[in-house]
PDB file of C-alpha atoms in Angstrom:
ATOM      1  CA  MET F   1       0.000   0.000   0.000  1.00 39.00           C
ATOM      2  CA  ASP F   2       1.202   3.526  -0.721  1.00 43.00           C
ATOM      3  CA  VAL F   3       2.197   4.878   2.689  1.00 47.00           C
ATOM      4  CA  THR F   4       0.883   8.340   1.798  1.00 46.00           C
ATOM      5  CA  THR F   5      -2.648   6.997   1.331  1.00 47.00           C
ATOM      6  CA  PRO F   6      -4.733   6.761   4.511  1.00 45.00           C
ATOM      7  CA  ALA F   7      -6.056   3.289   5.250  1.00 50.00           C
ATOM      8  CA  SER F   8      -9.736   3.542   6.076  1.00 64.00           C
ATOM      9  CA  THR F   9      -9.618   1.193   9.062  1.00 80.00           C
ATOM     10  CA  ASP F  10      -6.269   2.069  10.638  1.00 90.00           C
ATOM     11  CA  PRO F  11      -6.322   4.724  13.358  1.00 94.00           C
ATOM     12  CA  TRP F  12      -4.083   7.790  13.226  1.00 97.00           C
ATOM     13  CA  LEU F  13      -1.887   9.063  16.049  1.00 97.00           C
ATOM     14  CA  ILE F  14      -1.672  12.876  15.968  1.00 98.00           C
ATOM     15  CA  VAL F  15       1.219  13.932  18.200  1.00 98.00           C
ATOM     16  CA  GLY F  16       1.635  17.531  19.273  1.00 98.00           C
ATOM     17  CA  LEU F  17       5.201  18.099  20.433  1.00 97.00           C
ATOM     18  CA  GLY F  18       5.845  20.394  23.370  1.00 96.00           C
ATOM     19  CA  ASN F  19       6.857  20.604  27.017  1.00 96.00           C
ATOM     20  CA  PRO F  20       4.379  20.082  29.880  1.00 95.00           C
ATOM     21  CA  GLY F  21       3.656  22.800  32.415  1.00 94.00           C
ATOM     22  CA  PRO F  22       2.113  26.288  32.345  1.00 95.00           C
ATOM     23  CA  GLU F  23       5.501  28.007  32.144  1.00 95.00           C
ATOM     24  CA  TYR F  24       6.007  26.507  28.668  1.00 96.00           C
ATOM     25  CA  ALA F  25       2.458  26.913  27.366  1.00 96.00           C
ATOM     26  CA  MET F  26       3.062  29.865  25.018  1.00 96.00           C
ATOM     27  CA  ASN F  27       6.638  28.979  24.013  1.00 97.00           C
ATOM     28  CA  ARG F  28       7.447  28.670  20.317  1.00 97.00           C
ATOM     29  CA  HIS F  29       8.529  25.083  21.056  1.00 96.00           C
ATOM     30  CA  ASN F  30       4.964  24.297  22.199  1.00 97.00           C
ATOM     31  CA  VAL F  31       3.109  25.125  19.015  1.00 98.00           C
ATOM     32  CA  GLY F  32       2.456  21.391  18.499  1.00 98.00           C
ATOM     33  CA  PHE F  33       0.485  21.349  21.759  1.00 98.00           C
ATOM     34  CA  MET F  34      -1.472  24.401  20.584  1.00 98.00           C
ATOM     35  CA  VAL F  35      -2.506  22.668  17.353  1.00 98.00           C
ATOM     36  CA  VAL F  36      -3.675  19.436  19.000  1.00 98.00           C
ATOM     37  CA  ASP F  37      -5.493  21.446  21.681  1.00 97.00           C
ATOM     38  CA  LEU F  38      -7.466  23.117  18.892  1.00 97.00           C
ATOM     39  CA  LEU F  39      -8.166  19.742  17.255  1.00 97.00           C
ATOM     40  CA  ALA F  40      -9.442  18.532  20.637  1.00 97.00           C
ATOM     41  CA  GLU F  41     -11.805  21.520  20.782  1.00 96.00           C
ATOM     42  CA  ARG F  42     -13.106  20.656  17.322  1.00 95.00           C
ATOM     43  CA  ILE F  43     -13.650  17.022  18.278  1.00 93.00           C
ATOM     44  CA  GLY F  44     -15.364  18.147  21.451  1.00 91.00           C
ATOM     45  CA  GLY F  45     -13.485  16.104  24.024  1.00 89.00           C
ATOM     46  CA  LYS F  46     -10.976  16.474  26.824  1.00 92.00           C
ATOM     47  CA  PHE F  47      -7.520  15.007  27.175  1.00 95.00           C
ATOM     48  CA  LYS F  48      -7.002  12.313  29.797  1.00 93.00           C
ATOM     49  CA  ARG F  49      -3.968  10.554  31.215  1.00 90.00           C
ATOM     50  CA  ALA F  50      -2.985   7.569  29.055  1.00 82.00           C
ATOM     51  CA  GLY F  51      -2.657   4.702  31.526  1.00 73.00           C
ATOM     52  CA  LYS F  52       1.022   3.923  32.062  1.00 76.00           C
ATOM     53  CA  ALA F  53       2.184   6.002  29.085  1.00 77.00           C
ATOM     54  CA  GLN F  54       3.568   9.406  30.027  1.00 90.00           C
ATOM     55  CA  ALA F  55       1.112  11.302  27.859  1.00 94.00           C
ATOM     56  CA  GLN F  56      -2.353  12.805  27.606  1.00 96.00           C
ATOM     57  CA  VAL F  57      -4.663  11.390  24.943  1.00 96.00           C
ATOM     58  CA  LEU F  58      -8.032  12.037  23.354  1.00 96.00           C
ATOM     59  CA  GLU F  59      -9.776   9.596  21.029  1.00 95.00           C
ATOM     60  CA  GLY F  60     -12.164  10.837  18.378  1.00 94.00           C
ATOM     61  CA  ARG F  61     -12.884  11.084  14.678  1.00 93.00           C
ATOM     62  CA  ILE F  62     -11.811  13.552  11.994  1.00 88.00           C
ATOM     63  CA  GLY F  63     -13.347  14.192   8.606  1.00 78.00           C
ATOM     64  CA  PRO F  64     -16.851  14.043   7.125  1.00 74.00           C
ATOM     65  CA  ALA F  65     -19.506  12.145   9.037  1.00 71.00           C
ATOM     66  CA  GLY F  66     -20.058   8.529   8.056  1.00 70.00           C
ATOM     67  CA  PRO F  67     -17.626   6.190   6.350  1.00 70.00           C
ATOM     68  CA  GLY F  68     -15.364   9.079   5.323  1.00 72.00           C
ATOM     69  CA  SER F  69     -14.343   9.888   8.898  1.00 85.00           C
ATOM     70  CA  ARG F  70     -11.072   8.618  10.362  1.00 91.00           C
ATOM     71  CA  ARG F  71     -10.404   7.386  13.866  1.00 93.00           C
ATOM     72  CA  VAL F  72      -7.700   9.485  15.535  1.00 96.00           C
ATOM     73  CA  VAL F  73      -5.887   9.575  18.836  1.00 97.00           C
ATOM     74  CA  LEU F  74      -4.580  13.014  19.781  1.00 98.00           C
ATOM     75  CA  VAL F  75      -1.442  12.862  21.907  1.00 97.00           C
ATOM     76  CA  LYS F  76       0.464  15.326  24.090  1.00 97.00           C
ATOM     77  CA  PRO F  77       3.583  13.666  25.535  1.00 96.00           C
ATOM     78  CA  MET F  78       4.131  14.691  29.165  1.00 95.00           C
ATOM     79  CA  SER F  79       7.752  13.523  29.238  1.00 91.00           C
ATOM     80  CA  PHE F  80       9.413  16.753  28.049  1.00 91.00           C
ATOM     81  CA  MET F  81      10.446  17.239  24.445  1.00 93.00           C
ATOM     82  CA  ASN F  82      13.670  15.231  24.333  1.00 93.00           C
ATOM     83  CA  LEU F  83      11.956  12.094  25.690  1.00 95.00           C
ATOM     84  CA  SER F  84       8.816  12.207  23.500  1.00 95.00           C
ATOM     85  CA  GLY F  85       9.643   9.025  21.599  1.00 95.00           C
ATOM     86  CA  GLY F  86       8.990   6.592  24.453  1.00 95.00           C
ATOM     87  CA  PRO F  87       5.388   7.611  25.164  1.00 95.00           C
ATOM     88  CA  VAL F  88       4.582   8.022  21.450  1.00 96.00           C
ATOM     89  CA  ASN F  89       5.950   4.581  20.558  1.00 96.00           C
ATOM     90  CA  ALA F  90       4.072   2.967  23.457  1.00 95.00           C
ATOM     91  CA  LEU F  91       0.797   4.539  22.300  1.00 96.00           C
ATOM     92  CA  LYS F  92       1.474   3.609  18.665  1.00 96.00           C
ATOM     93  CA  ASP F  93       1.770  -0.019  19.738  1.00 95.00           C
ATOM     94  CA  PHE F  94      -1.190   0.134  22.129  1.00 94.00           C
ATOM     95  CA  TYR F  95      -3.563   1.563  19.503  1.00 94.00           C
ATOM     96  CA  LYS F  96      -2.022  -0.578  16.699  1.00 95.00           C
ATOM     97  CA  VAL F  97      -1.172   2.459  14.558  1.00 96.00           C
ATOM     98  CA  PRO F  98       1.126   1.972  11.536  1.00 96.00           C
ATOM     99  CA  VAL F  99       4.177   4.242  11.645  1.00 96.00           C
ATOM    100  CA  ALA F 100       2.964   5.922   8.439  1.00 95.00           C
ATOM    101  CA  ASN F 101      -0.227   6.925  10.299  1.00 97.00           C
ATOM    102  CA  VAL F 102       1.702   8.798  12.982  1.00 98.00           C
ATOM    103  CA  VAL F 103       1.752  12.594  12.528  1.00 98.00           C
ATOM    104  CA  ALA F 104       4.147  14.834  14.474  1.00 98.00           C
ATOM    105  CA  VAL F 105       3.098  18.489  14.678  1.00 98.00           C
ATOM    106  CA  HIS F 106       6.123  20.582  15.608  1.00 97.00           C
ATOM    107  CA  ASP F 107       7.925  23.914  15.409  1.00 97.00           C
ATOM    108  CA  GLU F 108      10.456  24.350  12.577  1.00 96.00           C
ATOM    109  CA  LEU F 109      13.318  26.878  12.701  1.00 95.00           C
ATOM    110  CA  ASP F 110      14.205  26.799   9.009  1.00 93.00           C
ATOM    111  CA  ILE F 111      10.770  27.967   7.826  1.00 95.00           C
ATOM    112  CA  ASP F 112       9.426  31.510   8.138  1.00 96.00           C
ATOM    113  CA  TYR F 113       6.913  32.199  10.885  1.00 97.00           C
ATOM    114  CA  GLY F 114       3.474  30.774  10.179  1.00 95.00           C
ATOM    115  CA  VAL F 115       4.465  28.896   7.021  1.00 97.00           C
ATOM    116  CA  LEU F 116       3.457  25.220   6.917  1.00 98.00           C
ATOM    117  CA  ARG F 117       5.249  22.314   5.292  1.00 97.00           C
ATOM    118  CA  LEU F 118       3.895  18.767   5.353  1.00 98.00           C
ATOM    119  CA  LYS F 119       6.011  15.756   4.533  1.00 97.00           C
ATOM    120  CA  LEU F 120       6.576  12.061   5.161  1.00 97.00           C
ATOM    121  CA  GLY F 121       9.859  10.926   6.716  1.00 96.00           C
ATOM    122  CA  GLY F 122      13.152  12.787   6.695  1.00 93.00           C
ATOM    123  CA  GLY F 123      15.701  13.972   9.234  1.00 92.00           C
ATOM    124  CA  ASP F 124      15.160  15.698  12.560  1.00 91.00           C
ATOM    125  CA  ASN F 125      17.012  18.959  11.736  1.00 87.00           C
ATOM    126  CA  GLY F 126      18.218  19.158  15.336  1.00 88.00           C
ATOM    127  CA  HIS F 127      14.684  19.005  16.782  1.00 94.00           C
ATOM    128  CA  ASN F 128      14.891  16.985  19.994  1.00 94.00           C
ATOM    129  CA  GLY F 129      11.286  15.804  19.854  1.00 95.00           C
ATOM    130  CA  LEU F 130      11.697  14.412  16.354  1.00 96.00           C
ATOM    131  CA  LYS F 131      15.083  12.957  17.270  1.00 96.00           C
ATOM    132  CA  SER F 132      13.506  11.033  20.152  1.00 97.00           C
ATOM    133  CA  MET F 133      10.559   9.819  18.039  1.00 97.00           C
ATOM    134  CA  THR F 134      12.833   8.654  15.214  1.00 97.00           C
ATOM    135  CA  LYS F 135      15.079   6.797  17.648  1.00 97.00           C
ATOM    136  CA  ALA F 136      12.032   5.030  19.111  1.00 96.00           C
ATOM    137  CA  MET F 137      10.207   4.011  15.927  1.00 95.00           C
ATOM    138  CA  GLY F 138      12.114   5.028  12.782  1.00 96.00           C
ATOM    139  CA  ALA F 139      11.670   8.091  10.584  1.00 96.00           C
ATOM    140  CA  ASP F 140       8.760   7.038   8.352  1.00 96.00           C
ATOM    141  CA  TYR F 141       6.066   9.122  10.032  1.00 97.00           C
ATOM    142  CA  HIS F 142       4.353  12.279   8.795  1.00 98.00           C
ATOM    143  CA  ARG F 143       5.366  15.740   9.936  1.00 98.00           C
ATOM    144  CA  VAL F 144       3.392  18.966   9.992  1.00 98.00           C
ATOM    145  CA  ARG F 145       6.156  21.561  10.262  1.00 97.00           C
ATOM    146  CA  PHE F 146       5.046  24.920  11.667  1.00 98.00           C
ATOM    147  CA  GLY F 147       7.537  27.660  10.819  1.00 97.00           C
ATOM    148  CA  ILE F 148       8.842  29.795  13.674  1.00 97.00           C
ATOM    149  CA  GLY F 149      11.815  31.340  11.836  1.00 95.00           C
ATOM    150  CA  ARG F 150      15.395  31.717  13.054  1.00 92.00           C
ATOM    151  CA  PRO F 151      16.413  33.522  16.247  1.00 91.00           C
ATOM    152  CA  PRO F 152      17.315  37.206  15.820  1.00 88.00           C
ATOM    153  CA  GLY F 153      20.902  38.410  16.142  1.00 88.00           C
ATOM    154  CA  ARG F 154      23.069  36.181  18.285  1.00 89.00           C
ATOM    155  CA  MET F 155      20.284  34.656  20.369  1.00 90.00           C
ATOM    156  CA  GLN F 156      20.861  30.959  21.004  1.00 93.00           C
ATOM    157  CA  VAL F 157      18.396  28.550  19.401  1.00 91.00           C
ATOM    158  CA  ALA F 158      17.557  26.949  22.768  1.00 91.00           C
ATOM    159  CA  ASP F 159      16.675  30.359  24.221  1.00 94.00           C
ATOM    160  CA  PHE F 160      14.608  31.307  21.169  1.00 95.00           C
ATOM    161  CA  VAL F 161      12.412  28.191  21.077  1.00 94.00           C
ATOM    162  CA  LEU F 162      11.786  28.346  24.836  1.00 95.00           C
ATOM    163  CA  LYS F 163      10.586  31.951  24.681  1.00 96.00           C
ATOM    164  CA  ASP F 164       6.938  32.895  24.176  1.00 97.00           C
ATOM    165  CA  PHE F 165       5.778  34.094  20.791  1.00 96.00           C
ATOM    166  CA  SER F 166       6.295  37.841  20.528  1.00 95.00           C
ATOM    167  CA  SER F 167       3.376  40.247  20.806  1.00 95.00           C
ATOM    168  CA  ALA F 168       3.581  40.862  17.044  1.00 95.00           C
ATOM    169  CA  GLU F 169       3.543  37.113  16.339  1.00 96.00           C
ATOM    170  CA  ARG F 170       0.613  36.552  18.691  1.00 96.00           C
ATOM    171  CA  LYS F 171      -1.574  38.808  16.535  1.00 97.00           C
ATOM    172  CA  GLU F 172      -1.540  36.120  13.833  1.00 97.00           C
ATOM    173  CA  LEU F 173      -0.908  33.026  15.957  1.00 98.00           C
ATOM    174  CA  ASP F 174      -4.541  31.931  16.247  1.00 97.00           C
ATOM    175  CA  TYR F 175      -4.938  32.098  12.460  1.00 97.00           C
ATOM    176  CA  PHE F 176      -1.779  30.075  11.835  1.00 98.00           C
ATOM    177  CA  VAL F 177      -2.673  27.456  14.473  1.00 98.00           C
ATOM    178  CA  ASP F 178      -6.150  27.173  12.946  1.00 98.00           C
ATOM    179  CA  ARG F 179      -4.617  26.638   9.504  1.00 98.00           C
ATOM    180  CA  ALA F 180      -2.230  24.003  10.877  1.00 98.00           C
ATOM    181  CA  ALA F 181      -5.168  22.138  12.436  1.00 98.00           C
ATOM    182  CA  ASP F 182      -6.954  22.294   9.067  1.00 97.00           C
ATOM    183  CA  SER F 183      -3.874  20.785   7.412  1.00 97.00           C
ATOM    184  CA  VAL F 184      -3.854  17.866   9.855  1.00 97.00           C
ATOM    185  CA  GLU F 185      -7.513  17.158   9.139  1.00 95.00           C
ATOM    186  CA  CYS F 186      -6.829  17.280   5.403  1.00 95.00           C
ATOM    187  CA  LEU F 187      -3.821  14.966   5.721  1.00 95.00           C
ATOM    188  CA  VAL F 188      -5.800  12.388   7.688  1.00 95.00           C
ATOM    189  CA  SER F 189      -8.947  12.457   5.583  1.00 92.00           C
ATOM    190  CA  GLU F 190      -7.575  13.133   2.085  1.00 91.00           C
ATOM    191  CA  GLY F 191      -3.912  12.071   2.103  1.00 93.00           C
ATOM    192  CA  LEU F 192      -0.517  13.738   1.994  1.00 95.00           C
ATOM    193  CA  GLU F 193      -0.501  14.944  -1.628  1.00 96.00           C
ATOM    194  CA  ARG F 194      -3.824  16.727  -1.272  1.00 95.00           C
ATOM    195  CA  ALA F 195      -2.734  18.297   2.022  1.00 96.00           C
ATOM    196  CA  LYS F 196       0.602  19.424   0.574  1.00 97.00           C
ATOM    197  CA  SER F 197      -1.160  20.958  -2.423  1.00 97.00           C
ATOM    198  CA  ALA F 198      -3.536  22.873  -0.194  1.00 96.00           C
ATOM    199  CA  TYR F 199      -1.262  23.930   2.674  1.00 97.00           C
ATOM    200  CA  ASN F 200       2.426  23.834   1.715  1.00 93.00           C
ATOM    201  CA  SER F 201       3.534  27.363   0.918  1.00 76.00           C
TER     202      SER F 201
END
């Protein structure tokens, strides 16, 4: 089967990457959490602790009502970014999700703020969440890359990603998060090529 084509019966694992705790909530590094939180609102459910896995999960469906909808499990790892792979891999196995049906939603330094890029597989580009996921289950999962741009001047990358979005960025943040959530829904219900065509810019 073409790994970019959603299987109608297989569930999808939608992983928002971020760090747990209110002090990190508005950090650039936590935009993955923001996107899955919005998807949870759309589904109309609340996250709950996932048994022994160090994560919060929400099960639901995405897409048009009826046979066109897809079963999804939204995931927020609670293990901190650099240890995300363990909880994600455990949930992938528990819900019997193929690796190609795992989607990581994450911040991306090498893309301008608010720009989206969807792809299947690839490297981690120094992103600790992706690095941990790839180590745990291989690289053949989907990514929804949310551009945050490069740090200004001589600011260190680690400082930049762990700072809140600026006041200027926050003016458009809700729109960009909404668009990223739309892209996830399109990826799950219509496949990667359709989602790339509609949302890659």
